[in-house]
Coordinates of N, CA and C in Angstrom, one line a residue:
X64 N 87.3 -9.7 -20.1 CA 86.1 -9.1 -20.5 C 85.2 -8.8 -19.3
X65 N 85.1 -9.7 -18.4 CA 84.3 -9.5 -17.2 C 84.9 -9.9 -16.0
X66 N 84.4 -9.5 -14.8 CA 84.9 -9.9 -13.5 C 83.9 -10.9 -13.0
X67 N 84.4 -12.1 -12.7 CA 83.5 -13.1 -12.2 C 84.3 -14.2 -11.6
X68 N 83.7 -15.4 -11.5 CA 84.4 -16.5 -10.8 C 85.4 -17.1 -11.8
X69 N 86.4 -17.8 -11.2 CA 87.5 -18.3 -11.9 C 87.1 -19.6 -12.6
X70 N 87.7 -19.8 -13.8 CA 87.5 -21.1 -14.4 C 88.7 -21.9 -14.4
X71 N 88.6 -23.2 -14.6 CA 89.8 -24.1 -14.7 C 89.7 -24.9 -16.0
X72 N 90.8 -25.1 -16.6 CA 90.8 -25.9 -17.8 C 92.2 -25.9 -18.4
X73 N 92.5 -27.0 -19.1 CA 93.8 -27.1 -19.7 C 94.0 -26.2 -20.9
X74 N 95.2 -25.6 -21.0 CA 95.5 -24.8 -22.1 C 96.2 -25.6 -23.2
X75 N 95.6 -25.8 -24.3 CA 96.2 -26.5 -25.4 C 96.2 -25.6 -26.6
X76 N 97.3 -24.9 -26.9 CA 97.4 -24.0 -28.0 C 97.1 -24.7 -29.4
X77 N 96.1 -24.1 -30.1 CA 95.8 -24.5 -31.4 C 95.3 -23.3 -32.2
X78 N 95.3 -23.3 -33.5 CA 94.9 -22.2 -34.3 C 93.4 -21.9 -34.0
X79 N 93.0 -20.6 -33.9 CA 91.6 -20.3 -33.7 C 90.9 -20.6 -35.0
X80 N 89.7 -21.2 -34.9 CA 88.9 -21.6 -36.0 C 88.7 -20.4 -37.0
X81 N 88.1 -19.3 -36.5 CA 87.9 -18.1 -37.3 C 87.5 -17.0 -36.4
X82 N 87.8 -15.8 -36.8 CA 87.3 -14.6 -36.0 C 86.3 -13.8 -36.8
X83 N 86.3 -13.9 -38.1 CA 85.4 -13.1 -38.9 C 84.7 -14.0 -39.9
X84 N 83.4 -13.7 -40.2 CA 82.6 -14.5 -41.0 C 81.9 -13.6 -42.0
X85 N 81.5 -14.1 -43.2 CA 80.8 -13.3 -44.2 C 79.7 -14.2 -44.8
X86 N 78.8 -13.4 -45.5 CA 77.7 -14.2 -46.2 C 76.6 -14.5 -45.3
X87 N 75.6 -13.6 -45.2 CA 74.5 -13.8 -44.3 C 73.7 -15.1 -44.6
X88 N 73.5 -15.4 -45.9 CA 72.8 -16.6 -46.3 C 73.5 -17.9 -45.8
X89 N 74.8 -17.9 -46.0 CA 75.5 -19.1 -45.5 C 75.4 -19.3 -44.0
X90 N 75.5 -18.1 -43.3 CA 75.4 -18.2 -41.8 C 74.0 -18.7 -41.4
X91 N 73.0 -18.2 -42.0 CA 71.6 -18.6 -41.6 C 71.4 -20.1 -42.0
X92 N 72.0 -20.5 -43.1 CA 71.9 -21.9 -43.5 C 72.5 -22.8 -42.4
X93 N 73.7 -22.4 -41.9 CA 74.3 -23.2 -40.8 C 73.5 -23.1 -39.5
X94 N 72.9 -22.0 -39.2 CA 72.1 -21.9 -38.0 C 70.8 -22.8 -38.2
X95 N 70.4 -23.1 -39.4 CA 69.3 -24.0 -39.6 C 69.8 -25.4 -39.3
X96 N 71.1 -25.6 -39.1 CA 71.6 -26.9 -38.7 C 71.5 -28.0 -39.7
X97 N 71.8 -27.6 -41.0 CA 71.9 -28.6 -42.0 C 73.2 -29.5 -41.6
X98 N 74.1 -28.9 -40.9 CA 75.2 -29.6 -40.4 C 75.4 -29.2 -39.0
X99 N 75.8 -30.1 -38.1 CA 76.0 -29.7 -36.7 C 77.4 -30.1 -36.2
X100 N 78.4 -30.0 -37.0 CA 79.7 -30.4 -36.6 C 80.6 -29.2 -36.5
X101 N 80.1 -28.0 -36.4 CA 80.9 -26.8 -36.2 C 81.7 -26.9 -34.9
X102 N 82.9 -26.5 -35.0 CA 83.8 -26.5 -33.8 C 84.1 -25.1 -33.3
X103 N 84.2 -25.0 -32.0 CA 84.5 -23.7 -31.4 C 85.6 -23.9 -30.4
X104 N 86.2 -22.8 -30.0 CA 87.3 -22.9 -29.1 C 86.9 -22.3 -27.7
X105 N 87.0 -23.1 -26.7 CA 86.5 -22.6 -25.4 C 87.7 -22.8 -24.3
X106 N 87.5 -22.1 -23.2 CA 88.4 -22.3 -22.1 C 87.9 -23.4 -21.2
X107 N 86.6 -23.3 -20.9 CA 86.0 -24.3 -20.0 C 84.5 -24.2 -20.0
X108 N 83.8 -25.0 -19.2 CA 82.4 -24.9 -19.0 C 82.1 -25.1 -17.5
X109 N 81.0 -24.6 -17.1 CA 80.5 -24.8 -15.8 C 79.0 -25.2 -15.9
X110 N 78.7 -26.3 -15.3 CA 77.3 -26.9 -15.6 C 76.3 -26.5 -14.5
X111 N 76.8 -25.8 -13.5 CA 75.8 -25.4 -12.4 C 76.1 -24.0 -11.8
X112 N 76.2 -23.1 -12.7 CA 76.5 -21.7 -12.3 C 75.2 -21.0 -11.8
X113 N 75.3 -20.2 -10.7 CA 74.2 -19.4 -10.2 C 74.6 -17.9 -10.2
X114 N 75.7 -17.6 -10.9 CA 76.1 -16.2 -10.9 C 76.1 -15.6 -12.3
X115 N 75.8 -16.3 -13.3 CA 75.9 -15.8 -14.7 C 74.5 -15.6 -15.3
X116 N 73.6 -15.3 -14.5 CA 72.2 -15.1 -14.9 C 71.3 -15.8 -13.9
X117 N 70.0 -15.7 -14.1 CA 69.0 -16.2 -13.2 C 68.9 -17.7 -13.3
X118 N 68.6 -18.3 -12.1 CA 68.4 -19.8 -12.1 C 69.7 -20.6 -12.2
X119 N 69.6 -21.8 -12.5 CA 70.7 -22.7 -12.7 C 71.2 -22.7 -14.2
X120 N 72.5 -22.4 -14.4 CA 72.9 -22.1 -15.8 C 74.1 -23.0 -16.2
X121 N 74.1 -23.3 -17.5 CA 75.3 -23.9 -18.1 C 76.1 -22.8 -18.7
X122 N 77.3 -22.5 -18.2 CA 78.1 -21.4 -18.7 C 79.2 -22.0 -19.6
X123 N 79.4 -21.4 -20.7 CA 80.5 -21.7 -21.6 C 81.4 -20.5 -21.6
X124 N 82.7 -20.7 -21.2 CA 83.7 -19.7 -21.3 C 84.4 -19.8 -22.6
X125 N 84.1 -18.9 -23.5 CA 84.7 -19.0 -24.8 C 86.1 -18.5 -24.7
X126 N 87.0 -18.9 -25.7 CA 88.4 -18.5 -25.7 C 88.6 -17.4 -26.7
X127 N 89.4 -16.4 -26.3 CA 89.7 -15.3 -27.1 C 89.0 -14.1 -26.7
X128 N 89.7 -13.0 -26.5 CA 89.1 -11.7 -26.1 C 90.1 -10.6 -26.5
X129 N 89.6 -9.6 -27.2 CA 90.4 -8.5 -27.6 C 90.5 -7.3 -26.7
X130 N 89.7 -7.4 -25.6 CA 89.5 -6.2 -24.8 C 90.6 -6.0 -23.7
X131 N 91.1 -7.1 -23.2 CA 92.2 -7.0 -22.2 C 91.9 -6.0 -21.1
X132 N 90.7 -6.1 -20.5 CA 90.3 -5.2 -19.4 C 91.2 -5.4 -18.2
X133 N 91.8 -4.3 -17.7 CA 92.6 -4.4 -16.5 C 91.7 -4.9 -15.3
X134 N 92.3 -5.9 -14.6 CA 91.6 -6.5 -13.5 C 90.6 -7.7 -13.9
X135 N 90.6 -8.1 -15.2 CA 89.8 -9.2 -15.6 C 90.1 -10.4 -14.8
X136 N 89.0 -11.1 -14.4 CA 89.2 -12.3 -13.6 C 89.6 -13.5 -14.4
X137 N 89.4 -13.5 -15.7 CA 89.7 -14.6 -16.5 C 90.7 -14.3 -17.6
X138 N 91.9 -13.8 -17.2 CA 92.9 -13.4 -18.3 C 93.3 -14.6 -19.1
X139 N 93.2 -15.8 -18.6 CA 93.6 -17.0 -19.4 C 92.7 -17.2 -20.7
X140 N 91.6 -16.5 -20.7 CA 90.7 -16.6 -21.8 C 91.0 -15.7 -23.0
X141 N 92.0 -14.8 -22.8 CA 92.3 -13.7 -23.8 C 92.9 -14.3 -25.0
X142 N 93.9 -15.2 -24.9 CA 94.6 -15.7 -26.0 C 93.7 -16.5 -27.0
X143 N 93.5 -16.1 -28.2 CA 92.6 -16.8 -29.1 C 93.1 -18.2 -29.5
X144 N 94.4 -18.4 -29.2 CA 95.0 -19.8 -29.5 C 95.0 -20.7 -28.3
X145 N 94.5 -20.2 -27.2 CA 94.5 -21.0 -26.0 C 93.3 -21.9 -25.9
X146 N 93.0 -22.5 -24.8 CA 91.9 -23.4 -24.6 C 91.9 -24.6 -25.4
X147 N 90.7 -25.1 -25.8 CA 90.6 -26.4 -26.5 C 89.4 -26.3 -27.4
X148 N 89.3 -27.2 -28.4 CA 88.2 -27.2 -29.3 C 87.1 -28.2 -28.9
X149 N 85.9 -27.8 -29.1 CA 84.8 -28.7 -28.9 C 83.8 -28.5 -30.1
X150 N 82.9 -29.4 -30.3 CA 81.9 -29.1 -31.3 C 80.7 -28.5 -30.7
X151 N 79.9 -27.8 -31.5 CA 78.7 -27.2 -31.0 C 77.7 -28.2 -30.5
X152 N 77.7 -29.3 -31.2 CA 76.8 -30.4 -30.8 C 77.1 -31.0 -29.5
X153 N 78.4 -31.2 -29.2 CA 78.9 -31.7 -27.9 C 78.4 -30.8 -26.8
X154 N 78.6 -29.5 -27.0 CA 78.1 -28.6 -25.9 C 76.6 -28.7 -25.7
X155 N 75.9 -28.7 -26.8 CA 74.4 -28.8 -26.7 C 74.0 -30.0 -26.0
X156 N 74.6 -31.1 -26.2 CA 74.3 -32.4 -25.5 C 74.5 -32.2 -24.0
X157 N 75.6 -31.6 -23.6 CA 75.9 -31.4 -22.2 C 74.8 -30.5 -21.6
X158 N 74.4 -29.5 -22.3 CA 73.4 -28.6 -21.8 C 72.1 -29.3 -21.5
X159 N 71.7 -30.2 -22.4 CA 70.5 -31.0 -22.3 C 70.4 -32.1 -21.3
X160 N 71.6 -32.4 -20.7 CA 71.7 -33.6 -19.8 C 70.9 -33.3 -18.5
X161 N 70.9 -32.0 -18.1 CA 70.3 -31.7 -16.8 C 69.0 -31.0 -17.0
X162 N 67.9 -31.6 -16.7 CA 66.6 -31.0 -16.9 C 66.3 -29.8 -16.0
X163 N 67.1 -29.6 -15.0 CA 67.0 -28.5 -14.1 C 67.7 -27.3 -14.5
X164 N 68.5 -27.4 -15.6 CA 69.2 -26.2 -16.1 C 68.2 -25.2 -16.7
X165 N 68.2 -24.0 -16.3 CA 67.3 -22.9 -16.7 C 67.8 -22.3 -18.0
X166 N 69.1 -22.1 -18.2 CA 69.6 -21.4 -19.4 C 71.0 -21.6 -19.7
X167 N 71.4 -21.1 -20.8 CA 72.8 -21.1 -21.3 C 73.3 -19.7 -21.1
X168 N 74.6 -19.6 -20.6 CA 75.3 -18.3 -20.6 C 76.5 -18.5 -21.4
X169 N 76.7 -17.6 -22.3 CA 77.9 -17.5 -23.1 C 78.8 -16.4 -22.6
X170 N 79.9 -16.7 -22.0 CA 80.8 -15.8 -21.4 C 82.2 -16.0 -22.0
X171 N 83.2 -15.5 -21.3 CA 84.5 -15.6 -22.0 C 85.7 -15.2 -21.1
X172 N 86.6 -14.6 -21.9 CA 86.6 -14.4 -23.4 C 85.5 -13.5 -23.9
X173 N 85.3 -13.4 -25.2 CA 84.2 -12.7 -25.7 C 83.6 -13.6 -26.8
X174 N 82.3 -13.9 -26.6 CA 81.6 -14.8 -27.5 C 81.5 -14.3 -28.9
X175 N 81.6 -13.0 -29.1 CA 81.4 -12.4 -30.4 C 82.6 -12.6 -31.3
X176 N 83.7 -13.1 -30.7 CA 84.8 -13.5 -31.6 C 84.5 -14.9 -32.3
X177 N 83.6 -15.6 -31.8 CA 83.1 -16.8 -32.4 C 81.6 -16.8 -32.5
X178 N 81.1 -15.7 -33.1 CA 79.7 -15.4 -33.0 C 78.9 -16.4 -33.8
X179 N 79.4 -16.9 -34.9 CA 78.6 -17.9 -35.7 C 78.3 -19.1 -34.9
X180 N 79.4 -19.7 -34.3 CA 79.3 -20.9 -33.6 C 78.4 -20.7 -32.3
X181 N 78.6 -19.6 -31.7 CA 77.8 -19.3 -30.5 C 76.4 -19.1 -30.8
X182 N 76.1 -18.5 -32.0 CA 74.7 -18.4 -32.4 C 74.0 -19.8 -32.6
X183 N 74.8 -20.7 -33.2 CA 74.3 -22.0 -33.4 C 74.0 -22.7 -32.1
X184 N 74.9 -22.6 -31.1 CA 74.7 -23.2 -29.8 C 73.5 -22.6 -29.1
X185 N 73.4 -21.3 -29.2 CA 72.3 -20.6 -28.6 C 70.9 -21.1 -29.2
X186 N 70.9 -21.3 -30.5 CA 69.7 -21.7 -31.1 C 69.3 -23.2 -30.7
X187 N 70.3 -24.0 -30.5 CA 70.1 -25.4 -30.0 C 69.6 -25.3 -28.6
X188 N 70.1 -24.4 -27.8 CA 69.7 -24.2 -26.4 C 68.2 -23.8 -26.3
X189 N 67.9 -22.8 -27.2 CA 66.5 -22.4 -27.3 C 65.6 -23.5 -27.7
X190 N 66.1 -24.4 -28.5 CA 65.3 -25.6 -28.9 C 65.0 -26.5 -27.8
X191 N 65.9 -26.5 -26.7 CA 65.7 -27.3 -25.5 C 64.9 -26.5 -24.5
X192 N 64.4 -25.3 -24.8 CA 63.6 -24.6 -23.9 C 64.4 -23.7 -22.9
X193 N 65.7 -23.5 -23.2 CA 66.5 -22.7 -22.3 C 66.6 -21.3 -22.8
X194 N 66.8 -20.4 -21.8 CA 67.0 -19.0 -22.2 C 68.5 -18.8 -22.4
X195 N 68.9 -17.7 -23.1 CA 70.3 -17.5 -23.4 C 70.8 -16.1 -23.0
X196 N 71.8 -16.0 -22.2 CA 72.5 -14.8 -21.8 C 73.8 -14.8 -22.5
X197 N 74.2 -13.6 -23.0 CA 75.5 -13.4 -23.6 C 76.3 -12.3 -23.0
X198 N 77.5 -12.5 -22.5 CA 78.4 -11.5 -22.0 C 79.3 -11.0 -23.1
X199 N 79.6 -9.7 -23.2 CA 80.5 -9.2 -24.1 C 81.2 -7.9 -23.7
X200 N 82.4 -7.7 -24.1 CA 83.1 -6.4 -23.8 C 82.7 -5.3 -24.7
X201 N 82.0 -5.7 -25.8 CA 81.5 -4.7 -26.7 C 80.2 -4.1 -26.2
X202 N 79.9 -2.9 -26.6 CA 78.6 -2.3 -26.2 C 77.5 -2.7 -27.3
X203 N 76.3 -2.6 -26.9 CA 75.2 -2.9 -27.8 C 75.2 -2.0 -29.0
X204 N 75.6 -0.7 -28.8 CA 75.7 0.2 -29.9 C 76.7 -0.2 -30.9
X205 N 77.9 -0.6 -30.5 CA 78.9 -1.1 -31.4 C 78.5 -2.3 -32.1
X206 N 77.9 -3.3 -31.4 CA 77.5 -4.5 -32.1 C 76.4 -4.3 -33.1
X207 N 75.4 -3.5 -32.8 CA 74.3 -3.3 -33.8 C 74.7 -2.4 -34.9
X208 N 75.7 -1.6 -34.8 CA 76.1 -0.7 -35.9 C 77.1 -1.3 -36.8
X209 N 77.7 -2.4 -36.4 CA 78.8 -3.0 -37.2 C 78.3 -3.6 -38.5
X210 N 77.1 -4.0 -38.6 CA 76.6 -4.6 -39.9 C 77.2 -6.0 -40.2
X211 N 77.5 -6.7 -39.2 CA 78.1 -8.0 -39.4 C 77.1 -9.1 -39.2
X212 N 76.9 -9.9 -40.2 CA 75.8 -11.0 -40.2 C 76.0 -11.9 -39.0
X213 N 77.3 -12.3 -38.7 CA 77.5 -13.2 -37.6 C 77.2 -12.6 -36.2
X214 N 77.5 -11.3 -36.1 CA 77.1 -10.6 -34.8 C 75.6 -10.5 -34.7
X215 N 75.0 -10.1 -35.8 CA 73.5 -10.0 -35.8 C 72.9 -11.3 -35.5
X216 N 73.4 -12.4 -36.0 CA 72.9 -13.8 -35.7 C 72.9 -14.1 -34.2
X217 N 74.1 -13.8 -33.6 CA 74.2 -14.1 -32.1 C 73.3 -13.1 -31.3
X218 N 73.2 -11.9 -31.7 CA 72.2 -11.0 -31.0 C 70.8 -11.5 -31.1
X219 N 70.4 -12.0 -32.3 CA 69.1 -12.5 -32.5 C 68.8 -13.7 -31.6
X220 N 69.8 -14.5 -31.3 CA 69.6 -15.7 -30.4 C 69.9 -15.4 -28.9
X221 N 70.1 -14.1 -28.6 CA 70.4 -13.7 -27.2 C 69.1 -13.1 -26.6
X222 N 68.8 -13.6 -25.4 CA 67.6 -13.1 -24.6 C 68.1 -11.9 -23.8
X223 N 69.2 -12.0 -23.1 CA 69.7 -10.9 -22.3 C 71.2 -10.7 -22.7
X224 N 71.6 -9.5 -23.1 CA 72.9 -9.1 -23.4 C 73.5 -8.3 -22.3
X225 N 74.6 -8.8 -21.7 CA 75.4 -8.1 -20.7 C 76.5 -7.4 -21.4
X226 N 76.5 -6.1 -21.6 CA 77.4 -5.5 -22.5 C 78.4 -4.5 -21.8
X227 N 79.5 -4.2 -22.5 CA 80.5 -3.3 -22.0 C 81.7 -4.0 -21.3
X228 N 82.8 -3.3 -21.3 CA 84.0 -3.8 -20.7 C 83.9 -3.8 -19.2
X229 N 84.7 -4.6 -18.5 CA 84.9 -4.6 -17.1 C 85.7 -3.3 -16.8
X230 N 85.2 -2.5 -15.9 CA 86.0 -1.3 -15.5 C 86.3 -1.4 -14.0
X231 N 87.5 -1.6 -13.6 CA 87.9 -1.9 -12.3 C 87.4 -0.8 -11.3
X232 N 87.5 0.5 -11.7 CA 87.1 1.6 -10.9 C 85.6 1.5 -10.5
X233 N 84.8 0.8 -11.3 CA 83.4 0.7 -11.1 C 83.0 -0.7 -10.7
X234 N 83.9 -1.5 -10.2 CA 83.7 -2.8 -9.7 C 82.7 -2.8 -8.5
X235 N 81.8 -3.7 -8.5 CA 80.8 -3.7 -7.4 C 80.3 -5.1 -7.1
X236 N 80.4 -5.6 -5.9 CA 79.9 -6.9 -5.6 C 78.4 -6.9 -5.5
X237 N 77.8 -5.7 -5.5 CA 76.3 -5.6 -5.4 C 75.7 -5.5 -6.8
X238 N 76.5 -5.4 -7.8 CA 75.9 -5.3 -9.2 C 75.4 -6.6 -9.6
X239 N 74.1 -6.7 -9.9 CA 73.5 -8.0 -10.3 C 74.0 -8.6 -11.5
X240 N 74.6 -9.7 -11.4 CA 75.1 -10.5 -12.6 C 76.1 -9.7 -13.4
X241 N 76.8 -8.8 -12.8 CA 77.8 -8.0 -13.5 C 79.0 -7.8 -12.7
X242 N 80.1 -7.4 -13.3 CA 81.3 -7.2 -12.5 C 81.5 -5.7 -12.2
X243 N 81.0 -4.8 -13.1 CA 81.2 -3.4 -12.8 C 79.9 -2.7 -13.3
X244 N 79.6 -1.6 -12.6 CA 78.3 -0.9 -12.8 C 78.0 -0.3 -14.2
X245 N 79.1 -0.1 -15.0 CA 78.9 0.4 -16.3 C 78.2 -0.6 -17.2
X246 N 78.4 -1.9 -16.9 CA 77.8 -2.9 -17.7 C 76.3 -3.0 -17.6
X247 N 75.6 -3.3 -18.7 CA 74.1 -3.2 -18.7 C 73.6 -4.6 -18.9
X248 N 72.4 -4.9 -18.3 CA 71.6 -6.1 -18.6 C 70.5 -5.7 -19.5
X249 N 70.7 -6.1 -20.8 CA 69.8 -5.6 -21.8 C 68.8 -6.6 -22.2
X250 N 67.5 -6.3 -22.1 CA 66.4 -7.2 -22.5 C 66.4 -7.1 -24.1
X251 N 66.8 -8.1 -24.8 CA 66.9 -8.0 -26.2 C 65.6 -8.0 -26.9
X252 N 64.6 -8.7 -26.5 CA 63.3 -8.7 -27.1 C 62.6 -7.4 -27.0
X253 N 62.7 -6.8 -25.7 CA 62.1 -5.5 -25.5 C 62.9 -4.4 -26.2
X254 N 64.2 -4.6 -26.3 CA 65.0 -3.6 -27.0 C 64.6 -3.6 -28.5
X255 N 64.5 -4.7 -29.1 CA 64.1 -4.8 -30.5 C 62.8 -4.2 -30.8
X256 N 61.8 -4.4 -29.9 CA 60.5 -3.9 -30.0 C 60.4 -2.4 -29.9
X257 N 61.3 -1.8 -28.9 CA 61.2 -0.4 -28.7 C 62.2 0.4 -29.6
X258 N 63.1 -0.3 -30.2 CA 64.1 0.4 -31.0 C 65.1 1.2 -30.2
X259 N 65.3 0.9 -29.0 CA 66.2 1.5 -28.1 C 66.6 0.5 -27.0
X260 N 67.6 0.8 -26.2 CA 68.0 -0.1 -25.1 C 67.0 -0.1 -24.0
X261 N 66.5 -1.3 -23.7 CA 65.6 -1.5 -22.6 C 66.3 -2.5 -21.6
X262 N 66.4 -2.1 -20.4 CA 67.1 -2.9 -19.4 C 66.2 -4.1 -18.9
X263 N 66.9 -5.2 -18.7 CA 66.2 -6.4 -18.1 C 65.9 -6.1 -16.7
X264 N 64.7 -6.6 -16.3 CA 64.3 -6.5 -14.9 C 63.9 -7.9 -14.4
X265 N 64.2 -8.1 -13.1 CA 64.0 -9.4 -12.5 C 62.8 -9.5 -11.7
X266 N 61.9 -10.5 -11.9 CA 60.7 -10.6 -11.1 C 61.1 -11.1 -9.7
X267 N 60.4 -10.5 -8.7 CA 60.6 -11.0 -7.4 C 59.5 -12.0 -7.0
X268 N 59.5 -12.7 -5.9 CA 58.6 -13.7 -5.6 C 57.1 -13.3 -5.6
X269 N 56.9 -12.0 -5.4 CA 55.5 -11.5 -5.4 C 55.0 -11.2 -6.8
X270 N 55.9 -11.3 -7.8 CA 55.4 -11.1 -9.2 C 55.7 -9.7 -9.7
X271 N 56.2 -8.8 -8.8 CA 56.5 -7.5 -9.3 C 57.9 -7.5 -9.8
X272 N 58.3 -6.4 -10.5 CA 59.6 -6.3 -11.1 C 60.5 -5.3 -10.4
X273 N 61.7 -5.5 -10.3 CA 62.7 -4.6 -9.7 C 63.8 -4.3 -10.7
X274 N 64.2 -3.0 -10.7 CA 65.3 -2.6 -11.6 C 66.6 -3.2 -11.0
X275 N 67.5 -3.7 -11.9 CA 68.8 -4.2 -11.4 C 69.5 -3.1 -10.7
X276 N 70.3 -3.5 -9.6 CA 71.0 -2.6 -8.9 C 72.1 -1.9 -9.7
X277 N 72.3 -0.7 -9.5 CA 73.4 0.1 -10.2 C 74.6 0.1 -9.4

């Protein structure tokens, strides 16, 4: 899905928990955390990333990706039966261990294949005062038009959405927090307020804002 740093982790094939979910009321009930034992399939985690968003970040590389982007740096995350299972609560506890962690980044793989569980984890991270970035090979337009409650739930818990497939021909080491320049850093709160895509901008030390490099 994206071009980034390499992850390491054991590959233990098991059935994927689920790829599709239904019933908005049931999803929102779970996000309210009446139960916190939801399991998700991941490739690995990184507790001190500085390339998956601003500040010090806890990155979860989810397992399973349908995009198969040529040149993807994490092809081991594509197989939905790869990786290993963890509970949402276990991941949330790891995020909370370091008070210096600024945010949670959901990467992959594609988090929207396990959107319900990722939305639960994102909500727990927000409860710890962390911001949430989500990487996906889908575009914002596809995600918002799908009408899927699980996707909508994850979008609602995402502060910045990095959308679009990795395109090798547009690869750039200068693209801020992205692998290729077609991918966008979308400010989700501003986008919801405006009713259109609004790109995220990063404050510099003087307090002014700069547009992400293209």
